[in-house]
mmCIF file of C-alpha atoms in Angstrom:
data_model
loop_
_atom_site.group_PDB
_atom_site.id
_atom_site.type_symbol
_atom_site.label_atom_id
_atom_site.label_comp_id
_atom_site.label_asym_id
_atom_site.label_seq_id
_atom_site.Cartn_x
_atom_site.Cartn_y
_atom_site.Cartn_z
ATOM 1 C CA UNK A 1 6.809 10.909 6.243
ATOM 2 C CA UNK A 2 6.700 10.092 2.217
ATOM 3 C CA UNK A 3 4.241 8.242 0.483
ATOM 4 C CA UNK A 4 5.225 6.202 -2.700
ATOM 5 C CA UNK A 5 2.903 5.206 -5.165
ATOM 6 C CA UNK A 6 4.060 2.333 -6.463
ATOM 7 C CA UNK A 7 0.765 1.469 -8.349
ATOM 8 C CA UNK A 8 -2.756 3.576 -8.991
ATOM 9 C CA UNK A 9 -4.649 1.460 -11.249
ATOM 10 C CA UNK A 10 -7.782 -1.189 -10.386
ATOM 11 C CA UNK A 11 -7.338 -4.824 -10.466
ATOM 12 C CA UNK A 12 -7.396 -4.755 -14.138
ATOM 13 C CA UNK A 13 -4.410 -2.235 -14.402
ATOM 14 C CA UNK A 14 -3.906 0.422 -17.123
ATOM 15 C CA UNK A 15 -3.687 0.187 -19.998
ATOM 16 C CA UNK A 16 -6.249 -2.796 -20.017
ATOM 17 C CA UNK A 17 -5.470 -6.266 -22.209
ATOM 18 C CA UNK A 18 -7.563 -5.858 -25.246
ATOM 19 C CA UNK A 19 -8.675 -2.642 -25.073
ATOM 20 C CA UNK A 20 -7.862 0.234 -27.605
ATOM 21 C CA UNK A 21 -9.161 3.371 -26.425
ATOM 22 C CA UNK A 22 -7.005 6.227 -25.739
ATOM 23 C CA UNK A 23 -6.203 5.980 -22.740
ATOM 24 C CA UNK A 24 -4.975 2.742 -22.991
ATOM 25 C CA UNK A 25 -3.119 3.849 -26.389
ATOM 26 C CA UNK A 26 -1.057 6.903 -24.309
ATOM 27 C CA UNK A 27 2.425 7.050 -24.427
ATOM 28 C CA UNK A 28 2.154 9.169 -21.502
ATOM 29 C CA UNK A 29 4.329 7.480 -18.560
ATOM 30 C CA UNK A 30 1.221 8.801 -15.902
ATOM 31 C CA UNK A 31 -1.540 6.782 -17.711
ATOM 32 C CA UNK A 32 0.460 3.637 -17.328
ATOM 33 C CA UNK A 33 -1.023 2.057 -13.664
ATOM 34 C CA UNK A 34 -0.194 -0.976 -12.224
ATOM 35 C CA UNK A 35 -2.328 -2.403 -9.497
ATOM 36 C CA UNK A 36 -2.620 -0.221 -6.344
ATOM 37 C CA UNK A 37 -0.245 -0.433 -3.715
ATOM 38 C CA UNK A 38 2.074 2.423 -1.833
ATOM 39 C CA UNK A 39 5.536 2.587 0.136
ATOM 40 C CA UNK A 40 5.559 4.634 3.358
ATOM 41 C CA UNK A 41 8.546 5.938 5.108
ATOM 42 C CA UNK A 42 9.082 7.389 8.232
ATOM 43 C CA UNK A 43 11.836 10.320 8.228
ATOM 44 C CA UNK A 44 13.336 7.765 11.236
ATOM 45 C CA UNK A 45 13.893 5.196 8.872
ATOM 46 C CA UNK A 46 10.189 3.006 9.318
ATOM 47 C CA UNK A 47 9.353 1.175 5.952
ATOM 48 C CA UNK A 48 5.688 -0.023 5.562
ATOM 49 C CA UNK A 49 4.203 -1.905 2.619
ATOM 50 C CA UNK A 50 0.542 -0.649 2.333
ATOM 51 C CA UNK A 51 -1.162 -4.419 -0.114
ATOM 52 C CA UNK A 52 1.110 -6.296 -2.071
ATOM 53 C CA UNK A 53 -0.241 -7.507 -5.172
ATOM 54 C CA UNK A 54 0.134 -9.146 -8.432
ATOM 55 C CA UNK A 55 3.096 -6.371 -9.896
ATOM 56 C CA UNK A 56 4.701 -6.288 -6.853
ATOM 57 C CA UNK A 57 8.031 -7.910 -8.072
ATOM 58 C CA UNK A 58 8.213 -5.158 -10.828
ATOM 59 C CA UNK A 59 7.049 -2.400 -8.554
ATOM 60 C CA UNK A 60 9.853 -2.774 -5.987
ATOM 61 C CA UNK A 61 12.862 -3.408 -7.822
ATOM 62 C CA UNK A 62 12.203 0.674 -9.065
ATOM 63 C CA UNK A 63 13.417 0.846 -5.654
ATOM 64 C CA UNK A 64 16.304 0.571 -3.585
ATOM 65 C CA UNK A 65 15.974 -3.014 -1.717
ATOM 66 C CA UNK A 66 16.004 -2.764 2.231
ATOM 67 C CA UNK A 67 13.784 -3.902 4.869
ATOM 68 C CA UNK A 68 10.076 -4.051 4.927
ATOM 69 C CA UNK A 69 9.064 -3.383 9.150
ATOM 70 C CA UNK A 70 5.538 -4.111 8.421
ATOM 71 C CA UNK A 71 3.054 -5.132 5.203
ATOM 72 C CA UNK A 72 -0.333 -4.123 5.580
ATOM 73 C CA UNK A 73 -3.348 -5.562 3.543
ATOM 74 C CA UNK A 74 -6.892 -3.614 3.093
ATOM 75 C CA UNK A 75 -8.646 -6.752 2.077
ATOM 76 C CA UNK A 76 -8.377 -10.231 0.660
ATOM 77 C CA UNK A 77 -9.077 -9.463 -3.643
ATOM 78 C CA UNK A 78 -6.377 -10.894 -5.688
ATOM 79 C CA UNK A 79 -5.244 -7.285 -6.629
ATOM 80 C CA UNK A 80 -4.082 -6.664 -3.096
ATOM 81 C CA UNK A 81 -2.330 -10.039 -1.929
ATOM 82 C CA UNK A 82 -1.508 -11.967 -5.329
ATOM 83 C CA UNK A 83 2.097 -10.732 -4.843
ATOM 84 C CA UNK A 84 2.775 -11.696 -0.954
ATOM 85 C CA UNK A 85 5.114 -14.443 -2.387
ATOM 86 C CA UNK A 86 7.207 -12.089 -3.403
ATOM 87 C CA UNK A 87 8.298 -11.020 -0.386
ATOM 88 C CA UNK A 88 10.666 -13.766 0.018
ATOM 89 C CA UNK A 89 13.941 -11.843 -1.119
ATOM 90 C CA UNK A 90 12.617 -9.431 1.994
ATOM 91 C CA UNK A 91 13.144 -12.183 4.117
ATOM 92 C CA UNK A 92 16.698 -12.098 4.852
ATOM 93 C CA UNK A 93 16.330 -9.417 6.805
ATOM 94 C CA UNK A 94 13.958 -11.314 9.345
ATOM 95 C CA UNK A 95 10.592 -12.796 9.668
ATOM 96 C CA UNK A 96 8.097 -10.198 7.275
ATOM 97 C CA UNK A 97 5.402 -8.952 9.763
ATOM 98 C CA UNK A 98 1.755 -8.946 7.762
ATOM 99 C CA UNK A 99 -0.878 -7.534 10.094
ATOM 100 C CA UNK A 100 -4.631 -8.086 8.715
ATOM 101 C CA UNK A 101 -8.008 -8.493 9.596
ATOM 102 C CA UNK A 102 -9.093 -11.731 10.695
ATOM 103 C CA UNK A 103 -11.018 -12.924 7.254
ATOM 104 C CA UNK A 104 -7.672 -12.318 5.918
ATOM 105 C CA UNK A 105 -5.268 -14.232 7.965
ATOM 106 C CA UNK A 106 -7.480 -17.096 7.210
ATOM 107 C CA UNK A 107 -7.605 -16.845 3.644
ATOM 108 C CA UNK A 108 -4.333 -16.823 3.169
ATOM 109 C CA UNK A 109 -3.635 -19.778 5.210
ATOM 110 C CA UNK A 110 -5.885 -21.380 2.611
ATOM 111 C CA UNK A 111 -4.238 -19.867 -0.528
ATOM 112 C CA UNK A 112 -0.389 -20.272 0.484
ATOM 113 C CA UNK A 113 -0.698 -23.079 3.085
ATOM 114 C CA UNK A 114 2.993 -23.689 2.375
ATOM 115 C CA UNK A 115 3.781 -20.875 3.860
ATOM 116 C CA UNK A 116 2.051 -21.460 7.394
ATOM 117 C CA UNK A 117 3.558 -25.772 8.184
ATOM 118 C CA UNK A 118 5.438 -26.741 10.808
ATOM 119 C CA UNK A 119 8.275 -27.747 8.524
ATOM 120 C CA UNK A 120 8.754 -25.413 5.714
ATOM 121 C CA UNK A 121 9.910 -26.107 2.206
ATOM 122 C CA UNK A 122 13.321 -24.110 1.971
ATOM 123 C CA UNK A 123 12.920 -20.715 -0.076
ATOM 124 C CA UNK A 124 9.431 -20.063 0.933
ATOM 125 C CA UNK A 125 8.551 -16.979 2.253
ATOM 126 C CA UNK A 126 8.782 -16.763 6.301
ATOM 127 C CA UNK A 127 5.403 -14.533 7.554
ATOM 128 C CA UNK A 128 4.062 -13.651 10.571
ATOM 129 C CA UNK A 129 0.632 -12.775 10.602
ATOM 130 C CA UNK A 130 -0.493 -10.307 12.993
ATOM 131 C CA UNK A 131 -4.472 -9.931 13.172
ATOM 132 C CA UNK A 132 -5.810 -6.258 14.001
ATOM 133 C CA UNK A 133 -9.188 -4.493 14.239
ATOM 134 C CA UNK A 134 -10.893 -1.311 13.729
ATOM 135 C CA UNK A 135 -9.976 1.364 15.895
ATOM 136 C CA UNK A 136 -7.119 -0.665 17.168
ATOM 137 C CA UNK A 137 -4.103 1.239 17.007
ATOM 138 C CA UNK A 138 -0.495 -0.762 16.880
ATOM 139 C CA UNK A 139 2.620 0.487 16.831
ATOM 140 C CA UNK A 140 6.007 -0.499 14.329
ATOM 141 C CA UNK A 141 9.588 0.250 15.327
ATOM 142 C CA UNK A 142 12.628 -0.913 14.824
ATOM 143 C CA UNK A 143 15.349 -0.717 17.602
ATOM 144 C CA UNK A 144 18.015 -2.688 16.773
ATOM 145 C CA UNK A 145 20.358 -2.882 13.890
ATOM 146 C CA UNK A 146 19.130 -5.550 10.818
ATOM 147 C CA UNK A 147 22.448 -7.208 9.235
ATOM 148 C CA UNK A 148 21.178 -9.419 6.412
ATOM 149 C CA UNK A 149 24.275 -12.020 5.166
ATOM 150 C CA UNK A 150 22.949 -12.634 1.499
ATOM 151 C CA UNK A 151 24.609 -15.585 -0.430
ATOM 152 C CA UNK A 152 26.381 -15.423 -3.792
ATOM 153 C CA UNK A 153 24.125 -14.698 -6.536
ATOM 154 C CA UNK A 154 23.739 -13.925 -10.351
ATOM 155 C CA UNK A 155 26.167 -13.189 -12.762
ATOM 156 C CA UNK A 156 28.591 -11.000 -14.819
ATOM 157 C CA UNK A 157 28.324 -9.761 -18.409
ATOM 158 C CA UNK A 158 29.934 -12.813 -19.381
ATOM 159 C CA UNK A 159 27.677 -15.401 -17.335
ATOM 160 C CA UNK A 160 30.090 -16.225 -15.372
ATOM 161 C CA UNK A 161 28.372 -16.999 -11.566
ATOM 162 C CA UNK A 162 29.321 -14.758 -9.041
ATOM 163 C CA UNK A 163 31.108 -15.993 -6.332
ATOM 164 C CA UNK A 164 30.814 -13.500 -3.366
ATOM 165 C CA UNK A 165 27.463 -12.193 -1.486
ATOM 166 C CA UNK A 166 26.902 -8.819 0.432
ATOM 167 C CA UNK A 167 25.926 -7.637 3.177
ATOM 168 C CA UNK A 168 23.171 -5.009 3.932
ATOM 169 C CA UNK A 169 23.034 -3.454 7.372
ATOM 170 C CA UNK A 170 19.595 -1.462 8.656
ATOM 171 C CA UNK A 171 20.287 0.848 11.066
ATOM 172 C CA UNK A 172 17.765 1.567 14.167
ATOM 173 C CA UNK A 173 14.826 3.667 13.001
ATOM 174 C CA UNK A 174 14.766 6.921 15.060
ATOM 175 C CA UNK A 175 11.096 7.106 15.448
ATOM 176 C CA UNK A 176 7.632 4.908 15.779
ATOM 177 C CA UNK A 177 4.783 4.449 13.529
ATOM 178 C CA UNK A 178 1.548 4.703 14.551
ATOM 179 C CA UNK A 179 -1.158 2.459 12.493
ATOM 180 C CA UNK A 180 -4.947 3.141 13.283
ATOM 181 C CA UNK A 181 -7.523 0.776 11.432
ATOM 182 C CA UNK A 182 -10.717 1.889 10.383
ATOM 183 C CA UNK A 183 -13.755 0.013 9.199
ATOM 184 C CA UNK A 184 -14.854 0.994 5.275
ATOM 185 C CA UNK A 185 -17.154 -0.791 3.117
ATOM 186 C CA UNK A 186 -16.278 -2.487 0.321
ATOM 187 C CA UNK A 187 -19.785 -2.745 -1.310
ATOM 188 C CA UNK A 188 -20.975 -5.584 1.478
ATOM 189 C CA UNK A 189 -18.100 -6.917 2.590
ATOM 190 C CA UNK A 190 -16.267 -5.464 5.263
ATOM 191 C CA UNK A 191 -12.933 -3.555 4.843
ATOM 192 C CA UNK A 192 -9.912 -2.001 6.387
ATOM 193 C CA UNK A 193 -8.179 1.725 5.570
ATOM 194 C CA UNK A 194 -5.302 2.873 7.965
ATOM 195 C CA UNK A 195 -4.066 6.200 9.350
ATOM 196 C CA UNK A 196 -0.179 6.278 9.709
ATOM 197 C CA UNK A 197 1.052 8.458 12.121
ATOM 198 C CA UNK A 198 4.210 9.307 12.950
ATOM 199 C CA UNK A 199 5.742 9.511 16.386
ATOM 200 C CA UNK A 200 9.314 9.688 18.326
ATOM 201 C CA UNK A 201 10.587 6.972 20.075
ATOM 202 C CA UNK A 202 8.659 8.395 23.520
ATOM 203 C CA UNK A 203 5.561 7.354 21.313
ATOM 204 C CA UNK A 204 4.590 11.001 21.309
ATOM 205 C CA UNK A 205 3.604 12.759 17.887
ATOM 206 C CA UNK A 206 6.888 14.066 16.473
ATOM 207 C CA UNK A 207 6.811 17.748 16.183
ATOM 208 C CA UNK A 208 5.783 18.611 12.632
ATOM 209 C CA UNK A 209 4.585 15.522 10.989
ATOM 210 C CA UNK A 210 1.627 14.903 8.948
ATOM 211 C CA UNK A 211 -1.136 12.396 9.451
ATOM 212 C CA UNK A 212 -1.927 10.522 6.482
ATOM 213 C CA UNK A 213 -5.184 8.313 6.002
ATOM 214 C CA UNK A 214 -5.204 5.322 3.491
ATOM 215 C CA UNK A 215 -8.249 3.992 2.049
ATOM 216 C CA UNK A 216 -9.041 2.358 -0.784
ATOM 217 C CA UNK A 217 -11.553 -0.161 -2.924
ATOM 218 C CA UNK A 218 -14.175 1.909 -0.700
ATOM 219 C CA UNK A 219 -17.823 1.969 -1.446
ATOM 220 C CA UNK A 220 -19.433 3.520 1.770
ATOM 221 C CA UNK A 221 -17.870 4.454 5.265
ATOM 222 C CA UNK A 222 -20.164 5.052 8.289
ATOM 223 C CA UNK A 223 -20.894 7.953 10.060
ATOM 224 C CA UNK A 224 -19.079 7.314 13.394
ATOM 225 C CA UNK A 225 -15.557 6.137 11.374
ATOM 226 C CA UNK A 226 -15.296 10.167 10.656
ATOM 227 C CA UNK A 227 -14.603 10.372 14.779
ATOM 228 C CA UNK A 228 -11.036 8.638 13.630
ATOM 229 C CA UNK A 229 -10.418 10.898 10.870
ATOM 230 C CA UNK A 230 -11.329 14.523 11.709
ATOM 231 C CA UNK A 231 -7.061 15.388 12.060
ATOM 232 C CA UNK A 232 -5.929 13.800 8.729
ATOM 233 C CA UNK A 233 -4.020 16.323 6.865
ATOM 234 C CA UNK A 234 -3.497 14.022 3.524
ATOM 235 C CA UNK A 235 -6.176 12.066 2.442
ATOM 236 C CA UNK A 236 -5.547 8.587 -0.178
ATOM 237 C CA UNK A 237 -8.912 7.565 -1.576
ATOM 238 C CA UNK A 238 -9.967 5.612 -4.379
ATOM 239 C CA UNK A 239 -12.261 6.906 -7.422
ATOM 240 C CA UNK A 240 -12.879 4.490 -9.730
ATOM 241 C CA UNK A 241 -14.207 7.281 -12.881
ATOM 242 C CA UNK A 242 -16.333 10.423 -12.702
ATOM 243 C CA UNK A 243 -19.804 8.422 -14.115
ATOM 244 C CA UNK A 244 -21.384 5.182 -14.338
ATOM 245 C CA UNK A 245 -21.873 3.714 -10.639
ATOM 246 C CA UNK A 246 -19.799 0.476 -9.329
ATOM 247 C CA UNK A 247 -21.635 -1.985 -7.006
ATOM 248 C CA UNK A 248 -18.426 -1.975 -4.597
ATOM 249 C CA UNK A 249 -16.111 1.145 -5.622
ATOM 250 C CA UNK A 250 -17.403 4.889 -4.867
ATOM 251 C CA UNK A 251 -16.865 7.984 -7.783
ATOM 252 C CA UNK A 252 -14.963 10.814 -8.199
ATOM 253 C CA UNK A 253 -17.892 13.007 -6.770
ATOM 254 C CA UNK A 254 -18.509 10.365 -3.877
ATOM 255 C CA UNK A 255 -14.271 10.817 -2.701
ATOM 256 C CA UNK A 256 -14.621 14.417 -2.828
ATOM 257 C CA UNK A 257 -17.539 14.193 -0.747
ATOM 258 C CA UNK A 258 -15.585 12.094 1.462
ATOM 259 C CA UNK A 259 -12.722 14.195 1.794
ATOM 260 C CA UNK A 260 -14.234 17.321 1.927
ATOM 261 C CA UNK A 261 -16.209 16.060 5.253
ATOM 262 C CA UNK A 262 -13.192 15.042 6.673
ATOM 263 C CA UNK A 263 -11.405 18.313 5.714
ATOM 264 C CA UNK A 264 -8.234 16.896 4.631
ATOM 265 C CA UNK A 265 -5.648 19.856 3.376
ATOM 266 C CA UNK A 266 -5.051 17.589 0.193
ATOM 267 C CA UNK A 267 -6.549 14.490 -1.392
ATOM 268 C CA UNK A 268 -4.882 12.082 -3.579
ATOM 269 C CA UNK A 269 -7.325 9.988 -5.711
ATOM 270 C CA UNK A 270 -6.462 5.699 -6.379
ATOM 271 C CA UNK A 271 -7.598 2.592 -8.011
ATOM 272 C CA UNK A 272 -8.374 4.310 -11.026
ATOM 273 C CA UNK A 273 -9.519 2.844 -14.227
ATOM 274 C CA UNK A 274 -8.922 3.897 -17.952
ATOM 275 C CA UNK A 275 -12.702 5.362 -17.644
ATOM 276 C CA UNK A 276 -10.786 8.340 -15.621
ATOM 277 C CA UNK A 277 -9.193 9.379 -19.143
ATOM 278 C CA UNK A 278 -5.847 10.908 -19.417
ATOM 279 C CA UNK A 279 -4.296 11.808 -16.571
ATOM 280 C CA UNK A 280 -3.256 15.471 -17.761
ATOM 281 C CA UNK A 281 -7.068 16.169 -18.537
ATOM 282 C CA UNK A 282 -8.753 14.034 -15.393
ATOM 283 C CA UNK A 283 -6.365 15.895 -12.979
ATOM 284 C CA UNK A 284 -7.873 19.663 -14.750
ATOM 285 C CA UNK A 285 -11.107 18.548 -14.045
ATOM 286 C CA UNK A 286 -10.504 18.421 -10.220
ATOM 287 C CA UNK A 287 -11.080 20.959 -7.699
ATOM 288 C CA UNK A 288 -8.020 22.824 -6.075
ATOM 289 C CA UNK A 289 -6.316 20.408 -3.340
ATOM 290 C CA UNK A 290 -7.176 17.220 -5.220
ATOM 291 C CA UNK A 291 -5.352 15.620 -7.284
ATOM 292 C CA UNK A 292 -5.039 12.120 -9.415
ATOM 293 C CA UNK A 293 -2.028 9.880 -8.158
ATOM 294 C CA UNK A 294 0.216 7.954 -10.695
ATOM 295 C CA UNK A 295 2.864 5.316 -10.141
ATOM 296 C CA UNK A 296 6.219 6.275 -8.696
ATOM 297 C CA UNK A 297 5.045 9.680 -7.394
ATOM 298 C CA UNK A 298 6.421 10.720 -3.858
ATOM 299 C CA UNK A 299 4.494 13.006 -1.646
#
């Protein structure tokens, strides 16, 4: 499997509107986060979307466009779902599968209700909303070839329209993906991470694969949602700075903690904020097999 981050910052980003400290000031390309969100990819060809928010548009056209099999969302907050509308381009390829907890799937049916009529305005995004729970696993394939038949668009140097479209054909995926939820705490309100795990088509673990856990925006986890995570061999956690306690979001300290219970090989550290610092000092201050994520790296 490979993770891609395509953004490691909170819901205010990095650098922050207005402010003038120095990390904010860096011309360094890793202290530069957009809002969190991450690309994962089977080696059989699986593509999952793990939150889509508000610089979603600008994180995926870094990227070569293909289908999406699945979208997953942690949690309602504007940082994680402002950029669902978005997804329309994705679209042409079939019906975009969100799965979500229940709270979810209702909120959005409140926030995009044009999205979810009988009769849909043309262009809108077509969804499917898939509701899951904790401990819950489900599975994402893809059997059959996607052709997508996309109509002439854009233009040439000179403006002049195009008059052609393309075609883009997804082959089968050669292998399964396995998505566990698990119940984490967002200060009070209740959470989802995932474990992605990936399998052949027999839906047997595929020889030599790595289990990777996703949480983020976590405050506290319970004691029995270690039971689902005792095998994880990479760990994604948030770690909003290294002082000054959050009401909702847990510390650098606190995701160590968290990861070193769990005994993940390595730890990647999220939804950071421009207390962190720079991210060529931050990531020296770690402990061996942690290690700050930016935007665009692939693990």
């Amino acid at each position: 499997m490979k993770l891609t981050f395509l953004g490691t910052g909170t819901s205010i980003g990095v650098p922050a509107i207005g402010c003038q400290c120095e990390v904010c000031r860096s011309t360094e390309p890793r202290d530069k986060r957009l809002r969190q969100s991450a690309f994962l990819e089977t080696d059989g060809g699986i593509r999952v979307l793990i939150d889509c928010g508000p610089d979603f548009r600008q994180q995926t056209t870094r990227f070569p466009f293909t289908k999406l099999d699945a979208v997953v969302i942690s949690h309602i907050h504007f940082d994680h779902v402002a950029g669902i509308d978005d997804l329309r381009p994705y679209c042409m390829f079939g019906d975009v599968d969100i799965y979500c907890q229940d709270d979810v799937a209702q909120a959005l049916h409140q926030t995009m209700p044009y999205c979810f009529k009988e009769n849909l305005y043309p262009g809108v995004p077509h969804l499917n909303l898939h509701t899951i729970e904790p401990h819950k696993p489900f599975i994402v394939r893809r059997d059959n070839e996607v052709v997508a038949k996309f109509p002439p668009s854009g233009s040439n140097l000179q403006g002049v329209i195009n008059k052609e479209g393309r075609t883009i054909s997804v082959p089968p995926a050669t292998d399964t993906l396995e998505i566990t939820p698990i119940r984490v705490m967002h200060g009070n309100m209740p959470i989802l991470g995932y474990i992605f795990r990936e399998q052949a088509n027999t839906y047997q673990p595929s020889p030599n694969t790595q289990s990777i856990a996703y949480i983020t925006d976590m405050k506290s986890i319970e004691d029995s949602e270690y039971e689902h995570l005792h095998d994880i061999d990479i760990l994604v956690v948030n770690a909003l700075r290294f002082e000054k306690p959050h009401h909702s979001h847990q510390l650098v300290d606190d995701a160590i903690a968290v990861s070193r219970r769990i005994g993940a090989k390595r730890t990647y550290l999220i939804h950071l904020t421009h207390d962190i610092g720079t991210h060529e000092i931050a990531n020296s201050r770690l402990p061996e097999g942690f290690q700050f994520a930016y935007d665009c790296l692939e693990i």
